[in-house]
Amino acid sequence: MTIDIPILGARTVIWAAAQLHLFFAAFILGAPIFIVISEYLGFRNQDARFERLAREMMKAVSIAYSFTAAFGVIFAFILMGPFQSSTNYLMELFFPIFGAYGLLILIESAVMYTYYYSWGSLNSGIKKKWHILLGVLLNIVGTVLMLVMNSVASFMLTPPKDIDLSGASLWELVNNPSWSGLNLHRFIGNLTFGGFVVALFAAFMFLSAKNDEDKAFYDWMGYIGNFIGTGTMMIIPVAGYIYAKELFHYDASISTLLMADKLSWFFEIQGVLVGLMFLGANYYMWLSIKRIQGGERFAKLMKTSFAIMFIGTAIWITPQAFLPDLTSSPTGNMSITELAIPANFAFLGMMMAKAIAVTAIVILTFVTYLVYRRALATGKIAWGKIDVRAQYTLIFLPALAIYTMGLMGAIRELARSGDFIFRVAADPSPYWYIPPLAYTSQVTGVLTLIFFIFIALIFWLGFKMGKTETS
Amino acid sequence: MSDQKTFNRQSLIARLKWHLITIVIFLAAIWILPVFLPEESGWRLGLPFQVFYTAIAILGAVFFYLLESPTPSTPKTTFGIWFRISAVFLATVGFLVLVGMVFPQFQLPEEQLVIIDDPVARGEAQFLNSATTCILCHAVDGQGGTRGPDMAEIGTRAATQVEGLTAEEYIRQSIQDPTAFVVEGFEPIMPPGLAEIIGDEPFEDIVAYLLSLK
């Protein structure tokens, strides 16, 4: 490595640039999917709220687009600097893909800005249909763009085996063993992420709204954002299992590293995060039920559900032993008996118990939604009158979602275990090793806060400052 | 107003009564029960598990308190609103970072913690590390792959492999341009461009190490 970056080191800087690029990318790819659905629903049902939601979120997406590009450029510069030799190797294999990526970004930019700026002029009758079609096109281009770059990211972890990579066809490299798993996981993950960022936006706007009309609208918008985030989050574990299965079939040592060795405690935090997300989402629904007229009687039912979810989360995160990896041995006065789970509780550390626990949590979340629908059937929602704690929950949930995405991204990168391309090319940098969990957690935390600052800036610039100027 | 507050407080305590009793029973089960259980019973939790489940119980207590607690007031000023929003976000992220810091931590690889002055020792570490892939095809001291030539005494043999090339020149050429000279009996399977992939410094260290094998 001929170029390094002082103080932070090249690894941390490229980590930051890539992750911030991906945070914004997840938002600008995930949000337009339900923006266009929302626009369609607004058009079909003549419901102005869906139209307003779609338009306001598209404004946020258009501002976020610039930040996505900016962090993408910083990421590319660092790749070309400190990580030049490794990047060159990838370039040689994937040059047509990188070319297609550039072209797709150009097309996506053109479609995105046309979609956003033509909203006013293509807003009635047949023109509206054309506008919705433009939104669909934006999503198609965005999804293809994601699939294209996922091929490079997945290749780095699962390069095809038993073929000469330098002589392999482009399709053999693209269609590597974990490409489809990563595509599915990221597609759903982007929807969850986008949903929770919408919820965050709604909470910002609700708390600072000056009139009842705005409060009612942003209360409804927060509900929709949480609904999308939670609804898609319920199927993420399935996508995660599919992805993990592909990795296991490719090389079982990756699974060992993830679930039993150095990265196993990273997954402990993931358990904490997902457990808290489900609890938070259900807490929000509980407050939503309470603001339905006569909903109090249904809300009482949910306390048992919360207790079961809490126990389920505790089972999910119960470790086999308090050892950080496979090679560590007990230190200090601790014996292995104290560090390992007692024999009669050993089943709590098994995958079967954890699968039952997570299934129970998912089912109970669905039951909560059914309770909400039941309450709705007998009472009317007083939009804008929700308990203010619900809005703080809509800030709590995105914080968890953003951090989760950062942590899971780090896990996927670190799963290469010291290689730049798994078992093909070593990471030549002095930062090839897996950093400790504390450091990973700190970096992820700082990046989550940086993203929050930028997203708050977008909300402020686009919806507070701009509004003042207009008025 | 004061009476109302007192009433709310009393009402809150009444509503939380069963939650508090549950938590006390739970904590007693975690901390007091193990004292009466022999270690070999298979039921006794070690200290880390006691702390772990206590933390979960405390979080549970906080969560159920939130279900019953009075609704907080909404800040009146824009600054107050933004401050409250940022505080919730910061507290959530801070909690997660803290969790990451208190969970067990593994040690970094020794070679990352100790700065090795000797290029031969550094080169040996690079060569033997499976991440650089050398050892997967080339053996040293009877360990390693057999798809490529054995590296035993390569520091001496290298001087006689290609006429006109010194031992160092030959080793450099073999890594930088592996197809320039292929040892008899082996396939030309070494990937080109390895020197660039592993980087300048590790490359120099590996050359120094191979030259030392005499």
Coordinates of N, CA, C and O in Angstrom, one line a residue, chain B residues 46-164:
Chain B
G46 N -23.5 -18.8 35.2 CA -22.3 -18.1 35.5 C -22.5 -16.6 35.6 O -23.5 -16.1 35.2
L47 N -21.5 -15.9 36.2 CA -21.6 -14.5 36.4 C -21.9 -13.7 35.1 O -22.8 -12.9 35.1
P48 N -21.3 -14.0 33.9 CA -21.6 -13.3 32.7 C -23.1 -13.4 32.3 O -23.7 -12.5 31.9
F49 N -23.6 -14.6 32.5 CA -25.0 -14.8 32.1 C -25.9 -14.1 33.1 O -27.0 -13.6 32.8
Q50 N -25.5 -14.1 34.4 CA -26.3 -13.4 35.4 C -26.4 -11.9 35.0 O -27.5 -11.3 35.1
V51 N -25.2 -11.3 34.7 CA -25.2 -9.9 34.3 C -26.0 -9.7 33.0 O -26.8 -8.7 32.9
F52 N -25.9 -10.6 32.1 CA -26.6 -10.5 30.8 C -28.1 -10.5 31.0 O -28.8 -9.6 30.5
Y53 N -28.6 -11.4 31.8 CA -30.1 -11.5 32.0 C -30.6 -10.4 32.9 O -31.7 -10.0 32.7
T54 N -29.7 -9.9 33.7 CA -30.1 -8.7 34.5 C -30.3 -7.5 33.7 O -31.3 -6.7 33.8
A55 N -29.4 -7.3 32.7 CA -29.5 -6.2 31.8 C -30.8 -6.3 31.0 O -31.5 -5.3 30.8
I56 N -31.1 -7.5 30.5 CA -32.4 -7.7 29.8 C -33.6 -7.4 30.7 O -34.5 -6.8 30.3
A57 N -33.5 -7.8 32.0 CA -34.6 -7.6 32.9 C -34.8 -6.0 33.1 O -35.9 -5.5 33.1
I58 N -33.7 -5.3 33.2 CA -33.7 -3.9 33.4 C -34.4 -3.2 32.1 O -35.2 -2.3 32.2
L59 N -33.9 -3.7 31.0 CA -34.5 -3.1 29.7 C -36.0 -3.4 29.7 O -36.8 -2.6 29.3
G60 N -36.4 -4.6 30.1 CA -37.8 -5.0 30.2 C -38.6 -4.0 31.1 O -39.7 -3.6 30.7
A61 N -37.9 -3.8 32.2 CA -38.6 -2.8 33.2 C -38.8 -1.5 32.6 O -39.9 -0.9 32.7
V62 N -37.8 -1.0 31.9 CA -37.9 0.3 31.2 C -39.0 0.3 30.2 O -39.8 1.2 30.1
F63 N -39.0 -0.8 29.4 CA -40.0 -0.9 28.3 C -41.4 -0.9 28.9 O -42.3 -0.1 28.4
F64 N -41.7 -1.7 30.0 CA -43.0 -1.7 30.5 C -43.3 -0.4 31.3 O -44.5 -0.1 31.4
Y65 N -42.3 0.3 31.8 CA -42.6 1.6 32.4 C -43.1 2.5 31.3 O -44.0 3.3 31.5
L66 N -42.5 2.4 30.1 CA -42.9 3.3 29.0 C -44.3 3.1 28.6 O -45.0 4.0 28.1
L67 N -44.8 1.8 28.8 CA -46.2 1.6 28.4 C -47.1 2.3 29.4 O -48.2 2.6 29.0
E68 N -46.7 2.5 30.6 CA -47.6 3.0 31.6 C -47.3 4.5 31.9 O -48.1 5.2 32.6
S69 N -46.1 5.0 31.5 CA -45.7 6.3 31.9 C -46.6 7.4 31.3 O -47.2 7.2 30.2
P70 N -46.7 8.6 32.0 CA -47.5 9.7 31.4 C -46.9 10.2 30.1 O -45.6 10.1 29.9
T71 N -47.7 10.8 29.3 CA -47.2 11.3 28.0 C -46.3 12.6 28.2 O -46.7 13.5 29.0
P72 N -45.1 12.6 27.6 CA -44.3 13.8 27.8 C -44.9 15.0 27.1 O -45.6 14.8 26.1
S73 N -44.5 16.2 27.5 CA -45.0 17.4 26.8 C -44.2 17.6 25.5 O -43.1 17.1 25.4
T74 N -44.8 18.3 24.6 CA -44.1 18.6 23.4 C -43.4 20.0 23.5 O -44.0 20.9 24.0
P75 N -42.1 20.0 23.1 CA -41.4 21.3 23.2 C -42.1 22.4 22.4 O -42.7 22.2 21.4
K76 N -42.0 23.6 22.9 CA -42.7 24.7 22.3 C -41.9 25.4 21.2 O -42.4 26.0 20.3
T77 N -40.5 25.4 21.4 CA -39.7 26.1 20.4 C -39.1 25.2 19.4 O -39.1 23.9 19.6
T78 N -38.7 25.7 18.2 CA -38.1 24.9 17.2 C -36.9 24.2 17.7 O -36.6 23.1 17.4
F79 N -36.1 25.0 18.4 CA -34.8 24.5 19.0 C -35.1 23.3 19.9 O -34.5 22.3 19.9
G80 N -36.1 23.5 20.7 CA -36.5 22.4 21.7 C -36.9 21.1 20.9 O -36.6 20.0 21.4
I81 N -37.7 21.3 19.8 CA -38.1 20.1 19.1 C -36.9 19.4 18.5 O -36.8 18.2 18.6
W82 N -36.0 20.2 17.8 CA -34.8 19.6 17.2 C -33.9 19.0 18.2 O -33.3 17.9 18.0
F83 N -33.8 19.6 19.4 CA -33.0 19.1 20.5 C -33.6 17.7 20.9 O -32.8 16.7 21.1
R84 N -34.9 17.6 21.1 CA -35.5 16.4 21.6 C -35.3 15.3 20.5 O -35.0 14.2 20.9
I85 N -35.5 15.6 19.3 CA -35.4 14.6 18.2 C -33.9 14.1 18.2 O -33.7 12.9 18.1
S86 N -33.0 15.0 18.2 CA -31.5 14.6 18.2 C -31.2 13.8 19.4 O -30.4 12.8 19.3
A87 N -31.8 14.2 20.6 CA -31.5 13.4 21.8 C -32.0 12.0 21.7 O -31.2 11.1 22.1
V88 N -33.1 11.8 21.2 CA -33.7 10.4 21.1 C -32.8 9.6 20.1 O -32.4 8.5 20.4
F89 N -32.4 10.2 19.0 CA -31.6 9.5 18.0 C -30.2 9.2 18.6 O -29.7 8.1 18.5
L90 N -29.6 10.2 19.3 CA -28.3 10.1 19.8 C -28.3 9.0 21.0 O -27.4 8.2 21.0
A91 N -29.3 9.0 21.8 CA -29.4 8.1 22.9 C -29.5 6.6 22.3 O -28.9 5.7 22.9
T92 N -30.3 6.5 21.3 CA -30.5 5.1 20.7 C -29.1 4.6 20.1 O -28.7 3.5 20.4
V93 N -28.5 5.5 19.3 CA -27.2 5.1 18.8 C -26.1 4.8 19.9 O -25.4 3.9 19.8
G94 N -26.1 5.7 20.8 CA -25.2 5.6 22.0 C -25.4 4.3 22.7 O -24.4 3.6 23.0
F95 N -26.6 3.9 22.9 CA -26.9 2.6 23.5 C -26.3 1.4 22.7 O -25.7 0.5 23.2
L96 N -26.5 1.5 21.4 CA -26.0 0.4 20.5 C -24.5 0.3 20.5 O -23.9 -0.7 20.6
V97 N -23.9 1.5 20.5 CA -22.4 1.5 20.5 C -21.9 0.9 21.8 O -21.0 0.1 21.9
L98 N -22.6 1.3 22.9 CA -22.2 0.7 24.2 C -22.3 -0.8 24.3 O -21.5 -1.5 24.8
V99 N -23.4 -1.3 23.7 CA -23.6 -2.7 23.6 C -22.4 -3.4 22.9 O -21.9 -4.4 23.4
G100 N -22.0 -2.8 21.8 CA -20.9 -3.3 21.0 C -19.6 -3.3 21.8 O -18.7 -4.1 21.6
M101 N -19.5 -2.3 22.7 CA -18.3 -2.2 23.5 C -18.2 -3.1 24.7 O -17.1 -3.5 25.1
V102 N -19.4 -3.5 25.3 CA -19.3 -4.4 26.4 C -19.4 -5.8 26.1 O -19.1 -6.7 26.9
F103 N -19.7 -6.2 24.9 CA -19.7 -7.6 24.5 C -18.3 -8.1 24.4 O -17.4 -7.3 24.2
P104 N -18.0 -9.4 24.5 CA -16.7 -9.9 24.4 C -15.9 -9.5 23.2 O -16.5 -9.4 22.1
Q105 N -14.6 -9.2 23.3 CA -13.8 -8.7 22.2 C -12.7 -9.7 21.9 O -12.0 -10.1 22.9
F106 N -12.5 -10.0 20.7 CA -11.3 -10.9 20.3 C -10.1 -10.0 20.2 O -10.1 -8.8 20.0
Q107 N -8.9 -10.7 20.2 CA -7.6 -10.0 20.0 C -7.3 -9.9 18.5 O -7.7 -10.7 17.7
L108 N -6.6 -8.8 18.2 CA -6.2 -8.6 16.9 C -5.0 -9.6 16.6 O -4.4 -10.1 17.5
P109 N -4.8 -9.9 15.3 CA -3.7 -10.8 14.9 C -2.4 -10.3 15.5 O -2.2 -9.1 15.4
E110 N -1.6 -11.2 16.0 CA -0.3 -10.7 16.6 C 0.5 -9.9 15.7 O 1.2 -8.9 16.1
E111 N 0.5 -10.3 14.4 CA 1.4 -9.6 13.5 C 1.0 -8.2 13.3 O 1.8 -7.4 12.8
Q112 N -0.3 -7.9 13.6 CA -0.7 -6.5 13.5 C -0.3 -5.7 14.7 O -0.2 -4.5 14.6
L113 N -0.1 -6.3 15.8 CA 0.2 -5.6 17.0 C 1.7 -5.4 17.2 O 2.1 -4.4 17.8
V114 N 2.4 -6.3 16.7 CA 3.9 -6.2 16.8 C 4.5 -5.7 15.5 O 4.2 -6.3 14.4
I115 N 5.2 -4.6 15.5 CA 5.9 -4.2 14.3 C 7.1 -4.9 14.1 O 8.0 -4.9 14.9
I116 N 7.2 -5.7 13.0 CA 8.4 -6.5 12.8 C 9.4 -5.7 12.0 O 9.1 -5.3 10.9
D117 N 10.6 -5.6 12.5 CA 11.6 -4.8 11.8 C 12.3 -5.6 10.6 O 12.7 -5.0 9.7
D118 N 12.3 -6.9 10.8 CA 13.0 -7.7 9.9 C 12.2 -8.1 8.6 O 11.1 -8.7 8.7
P119 N 12.6 -7.6 7.4 CA 11.8 -7.9 6.2 C 11.6 -9.4 5.9 O 10.6 -9.8 5.4
V120 N 12.7 -10.2 6.3 CA 12.6 -11.7 6.1 C 11.5 -12.2 7.0 O 10.6 -13.0 6.5
A121 N 11.4 -11.8 8.2 CA 10.3 -12.3 9.1 C 9.0 -11.8 8.6 O 8.0 -12.6 8.7
R122 N 8.9 -10.6 8.2 CA 7.6 -10.1 7.6 C 7.2 -10.9 6.4 O 6.1 -11.3 6.2
G123 N 8.2 -11.1 5.5 CA 7.9 -11.9 4.3 C 7.5 -13.3 4.6 O 6.6 -13.9 4.0
E124 N 8.1 -13.9 5.7 CA 7.6 -15.3 6.1 C 6.2 -15.3 6.6 O 5.4 -16.1 6.2
A125 N 5.8 -14.2 7.4 CA 4.4 -14.1 7.8 C 3.5 -13.9 6.6 O 2.4 -14.5 6.6
Q126 N 3.9 -13.2 5.6 CA 3.1 -13.0 4.5 C 2.9 -14.3 3.7 O 1.9 -14.6 3.2
F127 N 4.1 -15.0 3.5 CA 4.1 -16.2 2.7 C 3.2 -17.3 3.4 O 2.5 -18.0 2.7
L128 N 3.3 -17.4 4.7 CA 2.6 -18.5 5.4 C 1.1 -18.1 5.6 O 0.3 -19.0 5.9
N129 N 0.8 -16.8 5.5 CA -0.6 -16.4 5.7 C -1.5 -16.9 4.5 O -1.2 -16.6 3.4
S130 N -2.5 -17.7 4.8 CA -3.3 -18.2 3.7 C -3.9 -17.1 2.9 O -4.3 -17.3 1.7
A131 N -4.0 -15.9 3.5 CA -4.7 -14.8 2.8 C -3.9 -14.4 1.5 O -4.5 -13.9 0.6
T132 N -2.6 -14.5 1.6 CA -1.8 -14.2 0.4 C -1.7 -15.3 -0.7 O -1.2 -15.0 -1.8
T133 N -2.2 -16.4 -0.3 CA -2.4 -17.6 -1.2 C -1.1 -18.3 -1.6 O -1.1 -19.3 -2.3
C134 N 0.1 -17.8 -1.3 CA 1.4 -18.4 -1.7 C 1.4 -19.9 -1.2 O 1.7 -20.8 -2.0
I135 N 1.1 -20.0 0.1 CA 1.3 -21.3 0.8 C 0.3 -22.4 0.2 O 0.4 -23.6 0.4
L136 N -0.8 -21.9 -0.4 CA -1.8 -22.8 -1.0 C -1.2 -23.7 -2.1 O -1.6 -24.8 -2.3
C137 N -0.2 -23.2 -2.8 CA 0.4 -23.9 -4.0 C 1.9 -24.3 -3.7 O 2.4 -25.2 -4.4
H138 N 2.6 -23.5 -2.9 CA 4.0 -23.8 -2.7 C 4.3 -24.2 -1.3 O 3.8 -23.6 -0.3
A139 N 5.1 -25.3 -1.1 CA 5.4 -25.8 0.2 C 6.8 -25.2 0.7 O 7.6 -24.9 -0.1
V140 N 6.9 -25.1 2.0 CA 8.1 -24.7 2.7 C 8.2 -25.6 3.9 O 7.3 -25.8 4.6
D141 N 9.4 -26.3 4.0 CA 9.6 -27.2 5.2 C 8.5 -28.3 5.2 O 8.0 -28.6 6.3
G142 N 8.1 -28.8 4.1 CA 7.1 -29.9 4.1 C 5.7 -29.4 4.3 O 4.8 -30.3 4.3
Q143 N 5.4 -28.1 4.5 CA 4.1 -27.7 4.7 C 3.6 -26.8 3.5 O 4.4 -26.0 3.0
G144 N 2.4 -27.0 3.0 CA 1.9 -26.2 1.9 C 1.5 -27.0 0.8 O 1.5 -28.3 0.8
G145 N 1.0 -26.3 -0.3 CA 0.5 -27.0 -1.5 C 1.6 -27.6 -2.4 O 2.8 -27.4 -2.2
T146 N 1.1 -28.4 -3.3 CA 2.1 -29.1 -4.2 C 1.8 -28.8 -5.7 O 2.4 -29.3 -6.6
R147 N 0.9 -27.9 -5.9 CA 0.6 -27.5 -7.3 C 1.7 -26.7 -7.9 O 1.9 -26.7 -9.1
G148 N 2.5 -26.0 -7.1 CA 3.6 -25.3 -7.6 C 4.9 -25.9 -7.0 O 4.8 -26.7 -6.1
P149 N 6.1 -25.4 -7.5 CA 7.3 -26.0 -7.0 C 7.5 -25.7 -5.5 O 7.1 -24.7 -5.0
D150 N 8.2 -26.7 -4.9 CA 8.6 -26.6 -3.5 C 9.6 -25.4 -3.3 O 10.5 -25.3 -4.2
M151 N 9.5 -24.6 -2.3 CA 10.4 -23.5 -2.1 C 11.6 -23.8 -1.3 O 12.4 -22.9 -1.0
A152 N 11.8 -25.0 -0.9 CA 13.0 -25.4 -0.1 C 14.3 -25.0 -0.9 O 14.4 -25.3 -2.1
E153 N 15.2 -24.3 -0.3 CA 16.5 -23.8 -0.8 C 16.3 -23.0 -2.1 O 17.2 -23.0 -2.9
I154 N 15.2 -22.3 -2.2 CA 15.0 -21.6 -3.5 C 16.0 -20.4 -3.6 O 16.4 -20.0 -4.7
G155 N 16.5 -19.9 -2.4 CA 17.4 -18.8 -2.4 C 18.7 -19.2 -3.1 O 19.4 -18.4 -3.7
T156 N 19.0 -20.5 -3.1 CA 20.2 -21.0 -3.7 C 19.9 -21.4 -5.2 O 20.6 -21.0 -6.1
R157 N 18.8 -22.2 -5.3 CA 18.5 -22.7 -6.6 C 18.1 -21.7 -7.6 O 18.3 -21.8 -8.8
A158 N 17.6 -20.6 -7.2 CA 17.1 -19.5 -8.1 C 18.2 -18.9 -8.9 O 18.0 -18.5 -10.1
A159 N 19.4 -19.0 -8.5 CA 20.5 -18.4 -9.2 C 20.9 -19.2 -10.4 O 21.6 -18.7 -11.4
T160 N 20.4 -20.5 -10.5 CA 20.8 -21.3 -11.6 C 19.6 -21.7 -12.5 O 19.8 -22.5 -13.4
Q161 N 18.5 -21.1 -12.3 CA 17.3 -21.5 -13.0 C 17.3 -21.0 -14.4 O 17.0 -21.7 -15.4
V162 N 17.5 -19.7 -14.6 CA 17.5 -19.0 -15.9 C 18.9 -18.3 -16.1 O 19.3 -17.6 -15.2
E163 N 19.5 -18.7 -17.2 CA 20.8 -18.1 -17.5 C 20.7 -16.6 -17.6 O 19.8 -16.0 -18.2
G164 N 21.7 -15.9 -16.9 CA 21.7 -14.5 -17.0 C 20.9 -13.8 -15.9 O 21.0 -12.5 -15.8

